[in-house]
mmCIF file of C-alpha atoms in Angstrom:
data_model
loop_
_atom_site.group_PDB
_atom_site.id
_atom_site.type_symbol
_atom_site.label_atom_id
_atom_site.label_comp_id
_atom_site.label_asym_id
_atom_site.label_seq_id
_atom_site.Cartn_x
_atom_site.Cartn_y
_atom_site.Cartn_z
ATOM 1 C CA UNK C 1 4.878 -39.048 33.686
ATOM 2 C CA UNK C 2 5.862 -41.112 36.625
ATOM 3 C CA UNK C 3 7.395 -43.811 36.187
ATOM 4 C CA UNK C 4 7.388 -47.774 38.211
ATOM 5 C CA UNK C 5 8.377 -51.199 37.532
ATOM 6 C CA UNK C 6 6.485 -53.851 38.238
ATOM 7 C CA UNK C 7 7.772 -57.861 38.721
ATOM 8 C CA UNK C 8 5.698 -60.442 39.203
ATOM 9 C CA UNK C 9 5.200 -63.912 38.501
ATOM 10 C CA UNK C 10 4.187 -67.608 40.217
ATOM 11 C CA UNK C 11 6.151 -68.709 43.649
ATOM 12 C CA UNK C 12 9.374 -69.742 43.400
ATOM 13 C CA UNK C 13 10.021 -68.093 39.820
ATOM 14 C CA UNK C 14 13.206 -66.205 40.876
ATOM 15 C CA UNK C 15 11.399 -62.280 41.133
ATOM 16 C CA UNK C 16 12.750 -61.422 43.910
ATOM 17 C CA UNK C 17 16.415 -62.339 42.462
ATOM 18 C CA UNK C 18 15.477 -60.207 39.708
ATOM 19 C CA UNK C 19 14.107 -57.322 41.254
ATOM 20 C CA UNK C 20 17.140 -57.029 43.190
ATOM 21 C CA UNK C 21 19.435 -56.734 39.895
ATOM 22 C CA UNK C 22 17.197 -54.282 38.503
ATOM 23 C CA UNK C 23 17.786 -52.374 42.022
ATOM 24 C CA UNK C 24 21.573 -52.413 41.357
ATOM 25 C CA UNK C 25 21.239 -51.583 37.660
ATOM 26 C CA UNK C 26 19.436 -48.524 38.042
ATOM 27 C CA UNK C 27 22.095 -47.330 40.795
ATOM 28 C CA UNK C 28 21.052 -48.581 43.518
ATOM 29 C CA UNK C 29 19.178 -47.212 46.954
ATOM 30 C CA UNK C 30 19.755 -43.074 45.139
ATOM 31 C CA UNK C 31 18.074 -44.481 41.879
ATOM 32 C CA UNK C 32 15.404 -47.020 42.800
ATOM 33 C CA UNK C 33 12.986 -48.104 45.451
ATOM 34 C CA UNK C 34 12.169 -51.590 46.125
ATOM 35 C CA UNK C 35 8.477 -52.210 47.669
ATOM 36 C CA UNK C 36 7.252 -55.669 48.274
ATOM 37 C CA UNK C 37 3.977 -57.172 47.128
ATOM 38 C CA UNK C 38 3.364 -60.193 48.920
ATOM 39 C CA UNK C 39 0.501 -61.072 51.839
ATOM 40 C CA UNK C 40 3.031 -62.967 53.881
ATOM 41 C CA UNK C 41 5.924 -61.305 53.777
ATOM 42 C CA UNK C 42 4.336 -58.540 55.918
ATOM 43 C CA UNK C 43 4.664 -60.674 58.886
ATOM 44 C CA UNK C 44 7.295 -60.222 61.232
ATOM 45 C CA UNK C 45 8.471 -64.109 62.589
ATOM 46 C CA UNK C 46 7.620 -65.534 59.349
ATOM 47 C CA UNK C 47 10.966 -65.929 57.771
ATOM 48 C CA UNK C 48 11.728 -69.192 56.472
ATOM 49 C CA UNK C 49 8.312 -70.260 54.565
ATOM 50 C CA UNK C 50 8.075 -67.626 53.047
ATOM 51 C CA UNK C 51 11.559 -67.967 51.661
ATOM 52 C CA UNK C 52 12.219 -63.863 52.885
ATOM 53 C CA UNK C 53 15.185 -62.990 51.810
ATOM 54 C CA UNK C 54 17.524 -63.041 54.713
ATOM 55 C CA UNK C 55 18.782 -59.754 57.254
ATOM 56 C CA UNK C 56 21.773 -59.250 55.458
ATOM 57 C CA UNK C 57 20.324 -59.264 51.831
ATOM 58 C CA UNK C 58 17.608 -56.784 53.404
ATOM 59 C CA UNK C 59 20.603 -54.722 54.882
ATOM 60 C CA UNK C 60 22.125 -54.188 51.419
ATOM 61 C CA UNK C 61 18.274 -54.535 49.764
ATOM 62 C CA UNK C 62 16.055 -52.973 51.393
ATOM 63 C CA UNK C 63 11.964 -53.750 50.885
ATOM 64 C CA UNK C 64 9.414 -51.575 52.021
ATOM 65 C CA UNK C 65 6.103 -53.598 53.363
ATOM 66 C CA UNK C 66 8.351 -56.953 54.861
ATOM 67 C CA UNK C 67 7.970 -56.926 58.227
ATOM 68 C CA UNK C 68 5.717 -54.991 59.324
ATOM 69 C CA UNK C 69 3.094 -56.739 61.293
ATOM 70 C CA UNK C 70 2.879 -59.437 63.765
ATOM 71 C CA UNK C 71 1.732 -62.738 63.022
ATOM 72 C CA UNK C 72 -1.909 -62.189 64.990
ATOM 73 C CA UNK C 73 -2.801 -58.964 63.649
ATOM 74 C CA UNK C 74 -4.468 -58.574 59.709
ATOM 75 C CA UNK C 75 -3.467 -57.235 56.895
ATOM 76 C CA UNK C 76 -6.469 -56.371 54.050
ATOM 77 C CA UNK C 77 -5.879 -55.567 50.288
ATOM 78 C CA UNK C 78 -7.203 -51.956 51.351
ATOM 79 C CA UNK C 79 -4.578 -51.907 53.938
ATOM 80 C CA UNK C 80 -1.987 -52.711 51.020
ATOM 81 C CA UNK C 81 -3.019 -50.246 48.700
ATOM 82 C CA UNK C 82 -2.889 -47.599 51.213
ATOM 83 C CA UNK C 83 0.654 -48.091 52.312
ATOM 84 C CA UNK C 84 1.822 -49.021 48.376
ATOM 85 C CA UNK C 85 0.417 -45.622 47.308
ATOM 86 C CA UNK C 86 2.071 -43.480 50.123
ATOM 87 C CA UNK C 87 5.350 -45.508 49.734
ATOM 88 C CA UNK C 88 4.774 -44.504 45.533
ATOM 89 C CA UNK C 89 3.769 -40.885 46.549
ATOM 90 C CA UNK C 90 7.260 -40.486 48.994
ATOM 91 C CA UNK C 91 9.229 -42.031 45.901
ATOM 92 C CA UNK C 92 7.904 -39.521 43.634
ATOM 93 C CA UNK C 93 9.088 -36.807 45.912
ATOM 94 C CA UNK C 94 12.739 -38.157 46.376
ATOM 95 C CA UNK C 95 13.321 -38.856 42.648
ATOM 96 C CA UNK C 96 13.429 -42.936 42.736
ATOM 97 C CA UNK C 97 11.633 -45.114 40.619
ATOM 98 C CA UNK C 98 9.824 -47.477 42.286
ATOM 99 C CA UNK C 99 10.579 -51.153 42.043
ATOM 100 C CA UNK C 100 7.507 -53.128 43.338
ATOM 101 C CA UNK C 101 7.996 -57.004 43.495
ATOM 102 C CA UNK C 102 5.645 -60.029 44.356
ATOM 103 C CA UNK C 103 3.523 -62.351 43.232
ATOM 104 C CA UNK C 104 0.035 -61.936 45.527
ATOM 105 C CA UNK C 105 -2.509 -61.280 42.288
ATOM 106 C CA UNK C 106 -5.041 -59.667 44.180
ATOM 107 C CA UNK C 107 -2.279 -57.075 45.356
ATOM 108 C CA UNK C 108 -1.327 -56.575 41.938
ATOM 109 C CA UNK C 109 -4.625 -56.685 40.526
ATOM 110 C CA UNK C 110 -5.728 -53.354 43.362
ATOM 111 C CA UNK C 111 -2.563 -51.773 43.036
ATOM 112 C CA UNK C 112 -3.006 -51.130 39.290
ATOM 113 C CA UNK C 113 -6.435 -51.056 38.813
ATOM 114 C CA UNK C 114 -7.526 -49.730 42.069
ATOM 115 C CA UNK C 115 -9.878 -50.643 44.814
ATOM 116 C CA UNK C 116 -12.883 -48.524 46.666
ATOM 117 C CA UNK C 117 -11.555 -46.346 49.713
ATOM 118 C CA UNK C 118 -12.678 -48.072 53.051
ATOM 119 C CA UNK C 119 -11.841 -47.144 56.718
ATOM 120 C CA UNK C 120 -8.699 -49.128 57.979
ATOM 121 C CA UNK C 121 -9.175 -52.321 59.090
ATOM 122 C CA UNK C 122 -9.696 -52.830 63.452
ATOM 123 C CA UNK C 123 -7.778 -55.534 64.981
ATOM 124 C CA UNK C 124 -10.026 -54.954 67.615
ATOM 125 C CA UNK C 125 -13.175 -55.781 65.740
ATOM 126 C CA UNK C 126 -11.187 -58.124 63.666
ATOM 127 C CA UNK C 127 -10.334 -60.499 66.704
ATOM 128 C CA UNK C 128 -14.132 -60.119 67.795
ATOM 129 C CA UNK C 129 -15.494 -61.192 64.221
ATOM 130 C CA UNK C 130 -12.979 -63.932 64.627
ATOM 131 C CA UNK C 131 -14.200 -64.703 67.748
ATOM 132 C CA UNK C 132 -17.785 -64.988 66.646
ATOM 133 C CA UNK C 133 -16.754 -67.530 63.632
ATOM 134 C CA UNK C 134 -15.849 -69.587 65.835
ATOM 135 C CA UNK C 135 -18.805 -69.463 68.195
ATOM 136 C CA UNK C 136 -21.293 -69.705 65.391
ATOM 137 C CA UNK C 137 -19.532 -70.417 61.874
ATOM 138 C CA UNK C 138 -19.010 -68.346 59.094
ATOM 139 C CA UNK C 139 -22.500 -69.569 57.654
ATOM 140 C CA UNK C 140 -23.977 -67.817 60.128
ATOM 141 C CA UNK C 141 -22.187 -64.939 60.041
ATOM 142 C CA UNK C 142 -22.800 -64.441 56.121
ATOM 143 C CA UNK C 143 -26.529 -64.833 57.268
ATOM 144 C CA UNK C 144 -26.055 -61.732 59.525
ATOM 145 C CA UNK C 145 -24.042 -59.921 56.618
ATOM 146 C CA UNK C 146 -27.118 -60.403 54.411
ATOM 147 C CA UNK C 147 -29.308 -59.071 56.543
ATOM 148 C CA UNK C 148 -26.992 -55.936 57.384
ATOM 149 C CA UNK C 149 -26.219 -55.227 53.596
ATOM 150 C CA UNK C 150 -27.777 -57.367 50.753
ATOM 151 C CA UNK C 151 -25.952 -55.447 47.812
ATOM 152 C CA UNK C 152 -22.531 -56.855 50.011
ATOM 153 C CA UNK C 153 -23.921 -59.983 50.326
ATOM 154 C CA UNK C 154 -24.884 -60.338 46.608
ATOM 155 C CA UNK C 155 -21.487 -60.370 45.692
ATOM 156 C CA UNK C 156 -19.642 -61.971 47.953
ATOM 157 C CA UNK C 157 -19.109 -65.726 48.575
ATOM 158 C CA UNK C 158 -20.837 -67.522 51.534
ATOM 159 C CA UNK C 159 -17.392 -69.212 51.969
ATOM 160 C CA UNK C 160 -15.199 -66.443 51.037
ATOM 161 C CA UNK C 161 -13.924 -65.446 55.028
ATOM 162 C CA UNK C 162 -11.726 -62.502 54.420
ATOM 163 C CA UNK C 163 -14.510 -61.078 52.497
ATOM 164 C CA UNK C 164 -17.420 -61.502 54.460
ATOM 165 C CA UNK C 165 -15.987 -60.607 57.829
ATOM 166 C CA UNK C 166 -14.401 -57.200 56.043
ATOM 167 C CA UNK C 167 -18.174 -56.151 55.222
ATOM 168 C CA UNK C 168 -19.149 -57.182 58.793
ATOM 169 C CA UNK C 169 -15.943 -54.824 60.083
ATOM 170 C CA UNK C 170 -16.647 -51.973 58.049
ATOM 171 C CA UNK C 171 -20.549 -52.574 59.295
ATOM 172 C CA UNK C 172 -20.092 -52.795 62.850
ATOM 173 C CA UNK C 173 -17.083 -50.533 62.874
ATOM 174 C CA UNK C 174 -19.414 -47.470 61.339
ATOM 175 C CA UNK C 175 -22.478 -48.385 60.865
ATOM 176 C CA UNK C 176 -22.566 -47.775 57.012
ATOM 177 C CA UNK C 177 -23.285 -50.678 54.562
ATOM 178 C CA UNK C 178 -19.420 -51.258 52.659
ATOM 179 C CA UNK C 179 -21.719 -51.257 49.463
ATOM 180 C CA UNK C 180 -22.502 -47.448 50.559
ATOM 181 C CA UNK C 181 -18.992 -47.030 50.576
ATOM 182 C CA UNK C 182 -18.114 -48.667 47.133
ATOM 183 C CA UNK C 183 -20.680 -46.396 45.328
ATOM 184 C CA UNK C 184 -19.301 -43.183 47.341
ATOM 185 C CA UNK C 185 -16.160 -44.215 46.612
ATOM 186 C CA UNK C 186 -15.402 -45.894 43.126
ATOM 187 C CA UNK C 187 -12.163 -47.519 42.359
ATOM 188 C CA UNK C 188 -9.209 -45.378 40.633
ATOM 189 C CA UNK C 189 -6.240 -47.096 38.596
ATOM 190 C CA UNK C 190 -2.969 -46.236 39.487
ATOM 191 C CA UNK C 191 -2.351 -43.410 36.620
ATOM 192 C CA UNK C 192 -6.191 -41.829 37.789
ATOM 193 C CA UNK C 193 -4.600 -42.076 41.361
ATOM 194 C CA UNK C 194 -1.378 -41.217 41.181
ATOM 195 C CA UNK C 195 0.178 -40.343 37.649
ATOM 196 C CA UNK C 196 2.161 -43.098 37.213
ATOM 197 C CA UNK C 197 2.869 -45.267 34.197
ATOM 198 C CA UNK C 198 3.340 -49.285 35.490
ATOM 199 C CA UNK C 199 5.811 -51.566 33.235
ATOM 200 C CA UNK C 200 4.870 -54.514 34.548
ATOM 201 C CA UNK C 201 7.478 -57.575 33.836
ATOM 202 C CA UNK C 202 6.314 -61.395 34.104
ATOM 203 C CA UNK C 203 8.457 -63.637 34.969
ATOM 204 C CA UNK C 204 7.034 -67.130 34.091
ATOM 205 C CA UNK C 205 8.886 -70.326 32.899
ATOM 206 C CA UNK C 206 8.407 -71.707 29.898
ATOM 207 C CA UNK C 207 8.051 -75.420 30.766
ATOM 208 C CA UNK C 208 5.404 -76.135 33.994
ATOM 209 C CA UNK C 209 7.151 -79.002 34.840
ATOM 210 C CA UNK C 210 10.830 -76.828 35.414
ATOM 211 C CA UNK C 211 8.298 -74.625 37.719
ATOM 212 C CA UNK C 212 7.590 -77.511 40.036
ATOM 213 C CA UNK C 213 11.044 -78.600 40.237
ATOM 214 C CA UNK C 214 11.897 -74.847 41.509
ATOM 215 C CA UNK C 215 9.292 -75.210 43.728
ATOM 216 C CA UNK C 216 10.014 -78.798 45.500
ATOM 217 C CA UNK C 217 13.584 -77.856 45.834
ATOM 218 C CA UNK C 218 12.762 -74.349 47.554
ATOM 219 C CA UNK C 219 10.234 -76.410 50.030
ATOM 220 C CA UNK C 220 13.019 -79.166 51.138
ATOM 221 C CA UNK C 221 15.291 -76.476 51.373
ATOM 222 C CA UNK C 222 13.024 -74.805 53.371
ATOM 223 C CA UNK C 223 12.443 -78.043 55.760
ATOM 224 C CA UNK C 224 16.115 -78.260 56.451
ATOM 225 C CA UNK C 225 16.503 -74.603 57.389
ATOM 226 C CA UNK C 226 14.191 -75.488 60.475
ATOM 227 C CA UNK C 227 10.534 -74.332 59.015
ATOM 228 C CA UNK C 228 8.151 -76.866 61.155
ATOM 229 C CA UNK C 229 10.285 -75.210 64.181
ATOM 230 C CA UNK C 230 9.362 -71.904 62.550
ATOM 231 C CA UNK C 231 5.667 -72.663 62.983
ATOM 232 C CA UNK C 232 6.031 -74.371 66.032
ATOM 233 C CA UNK C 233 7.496 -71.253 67.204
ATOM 234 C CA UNK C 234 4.347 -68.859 65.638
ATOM 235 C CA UNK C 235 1.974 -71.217 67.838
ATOM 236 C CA UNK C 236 3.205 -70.488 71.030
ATOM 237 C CA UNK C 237 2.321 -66.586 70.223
ATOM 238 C CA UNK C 238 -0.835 -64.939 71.927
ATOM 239 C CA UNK C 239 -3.997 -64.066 69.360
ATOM 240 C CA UNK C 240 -2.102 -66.570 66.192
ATOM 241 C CA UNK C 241 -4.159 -69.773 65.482
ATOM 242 C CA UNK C 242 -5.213 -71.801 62.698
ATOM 243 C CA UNK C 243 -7.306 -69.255 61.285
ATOM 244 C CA UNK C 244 -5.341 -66.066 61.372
ATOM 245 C CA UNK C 245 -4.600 -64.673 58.204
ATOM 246 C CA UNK C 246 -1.158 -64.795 58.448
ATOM 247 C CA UNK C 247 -1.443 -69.072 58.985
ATOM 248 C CA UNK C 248 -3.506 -69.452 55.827
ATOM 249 C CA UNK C 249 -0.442 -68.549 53.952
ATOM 250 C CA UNK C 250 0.520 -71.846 51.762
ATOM 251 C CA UNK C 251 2.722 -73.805 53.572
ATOM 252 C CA UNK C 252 1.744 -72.387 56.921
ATOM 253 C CA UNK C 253 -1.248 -73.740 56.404
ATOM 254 C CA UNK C 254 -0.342 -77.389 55.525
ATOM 255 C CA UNK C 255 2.196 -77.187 58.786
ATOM 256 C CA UNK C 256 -0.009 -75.941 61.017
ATOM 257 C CA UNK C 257 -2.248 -79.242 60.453
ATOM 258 C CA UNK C 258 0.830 -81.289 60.708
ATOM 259 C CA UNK C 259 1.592 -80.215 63.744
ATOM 260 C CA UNK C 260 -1.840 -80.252 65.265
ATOM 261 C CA UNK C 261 -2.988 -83.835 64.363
ATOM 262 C CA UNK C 262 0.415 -85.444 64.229
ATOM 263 C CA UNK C 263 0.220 -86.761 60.706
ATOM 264 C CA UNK C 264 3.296 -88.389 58.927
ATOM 265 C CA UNK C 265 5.783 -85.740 57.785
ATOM 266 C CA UNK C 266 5.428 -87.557 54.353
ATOM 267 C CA UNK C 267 2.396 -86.532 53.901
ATOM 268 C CA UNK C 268 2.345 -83.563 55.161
ATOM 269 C CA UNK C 269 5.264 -82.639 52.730
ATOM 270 C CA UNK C 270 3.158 -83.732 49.894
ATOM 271 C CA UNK C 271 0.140 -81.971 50.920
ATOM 272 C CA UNK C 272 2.240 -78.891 51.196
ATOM 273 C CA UNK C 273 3.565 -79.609 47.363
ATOM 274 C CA UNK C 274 0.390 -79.722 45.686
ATOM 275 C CA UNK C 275 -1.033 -76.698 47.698
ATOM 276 C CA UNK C 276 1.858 -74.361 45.915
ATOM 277 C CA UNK C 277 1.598 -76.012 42.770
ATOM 278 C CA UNK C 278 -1.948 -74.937 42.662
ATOM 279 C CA UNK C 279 -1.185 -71.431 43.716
ATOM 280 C CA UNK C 280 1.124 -71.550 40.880
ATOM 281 C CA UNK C 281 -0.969 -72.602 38.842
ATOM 282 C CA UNK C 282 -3.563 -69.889 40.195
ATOM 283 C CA UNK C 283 -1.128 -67.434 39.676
ATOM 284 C CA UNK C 284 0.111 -68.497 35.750
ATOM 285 C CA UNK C 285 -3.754 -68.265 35.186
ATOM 286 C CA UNK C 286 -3.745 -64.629 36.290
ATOM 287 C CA UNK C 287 -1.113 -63.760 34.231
ATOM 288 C CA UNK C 288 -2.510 -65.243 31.298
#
């Protein structure tokens, strides 16, 4: 039976921290494997807010899945779960147990209990889906998803925009409804998929209030180490804007706005607060 570790746990919990002692434990980079399961650390330039650990930590730590798209390009779950399970496949064959670490849920929730097999996402069609939200609205284009594939359409969210312009990419892209491809192709856990047996470890505190303490220190921490520059730096690139994937990221998010209408950096920091307290909160609820 294979074996892999999971860790996982709300922002700012001290995983990654973790993860990397487990790493040294087991014997290090001829032992273990550390793969990383989080939506914004994938994207290179995003450093800071996403508290990444830092080049020299990565030296002696390496994670597979930082770093490895731009800023303006997309990332899907399908995209993840592809990569995790050739990353889980290669550790297999070189004898390491796999240390994945991260707290994006849906991730998690694909990786173990698996997700239908759909063509890789298009940056090319991606950018021109983009482009028609913006020309018409996402309303609109859920109207035109409806129309193309009802089953879809039935259960996803009018307001839900990764998910609605996914079924409009894997549409236009080959002309087969994605509810075609979710019967053709049902959803396999990891031990169906691969063999392996998951210990999953949850790191959670055991007072909410010591959570959000963790979290507004990380933030200010993350102010002083020159994040607004960060983003100021991200919208300067070709392709990144306010609704790229990789700016939706919490924090990211909040900045971008700052920075665009010039409110008080008060606020802004506030705003940013109780945006990851939620997702903590999101993410204590999914481990519950």
């Amino acid at each position: 039976m294979r074996q892999a570790v999971l860790i996982t746990g709300p922002t700012a919990a001290g995983k990654t921290e973790i993860a990397m002692e487990l790493y040294d434990r087991m014997g290090g980079e001829s032992k273990a494997k550390l793969i990383s399961i989080d939506s914004a650390l994938v994207y290179r330039g995003m450093d800071i807010g996403t508290a990444k650990p830092d080049k020299t930590t990565l030296a002696q730590y390496p994670h597979a899945l930082i770093d490895i798209r731009d800023p303006q390009e997309g990332y899907s779950v399908a995209d993840f779960v592809s990569d995790a399970d050739e990353l889980l496949e290669k550790a297999s064959k070189e004898g390491l147990v796999p240390i994945l670490v991260g707290g994006t849920m849906l991730y998690v929730k694909c990786l173990r209990d698996g997700i239908s097999r759909l063509p890789k996402s298009d940056p090319g069609m991606r950018d021109y889906l983009e482009q028609r939200v913006a020309q018409i609205g996402l309303g609109e284009l859920y109207k035109e998803l409806i129309a193309a594939d009802p089953e879809a359409a039935a259960k996803i969210h009018p307001n839900n925009r990764q998910r609605v312009l996914r079924a409009m990419e894997v549409f236009l892209m080959t002309g087969k409804k994605i509810s075609t491809f979710w019967l053709e192709n049902p959803a396999q856990n990891l031990h169906e998929r691969l063999g392996y047996q998951l210990k999953t470890l949850a790191i959670a505190p055991k007072q909410r209030r010591d959570l959000d303490k963790r979290i507004e220190i990380r933030f200010r921490s993350m102010l002083e180490a020159g994040f607004l520059n960060e983003v100021r730096v991200l919208r300067e690139k070709s392709g990144v804007n306010a609704e790229s994937a990789s700016m939706r990221s919490v924090g990211y998010r909040q900045a971008w706005k700052h920075l665009e209408h010039g409110s008080k950096t008060d606020e802004f920091v506030e705003e940013a607060l109780a945006a990851t307290r939620q997702l903590a909160k999101k993410q204590m609820t999914w481990l519950r």
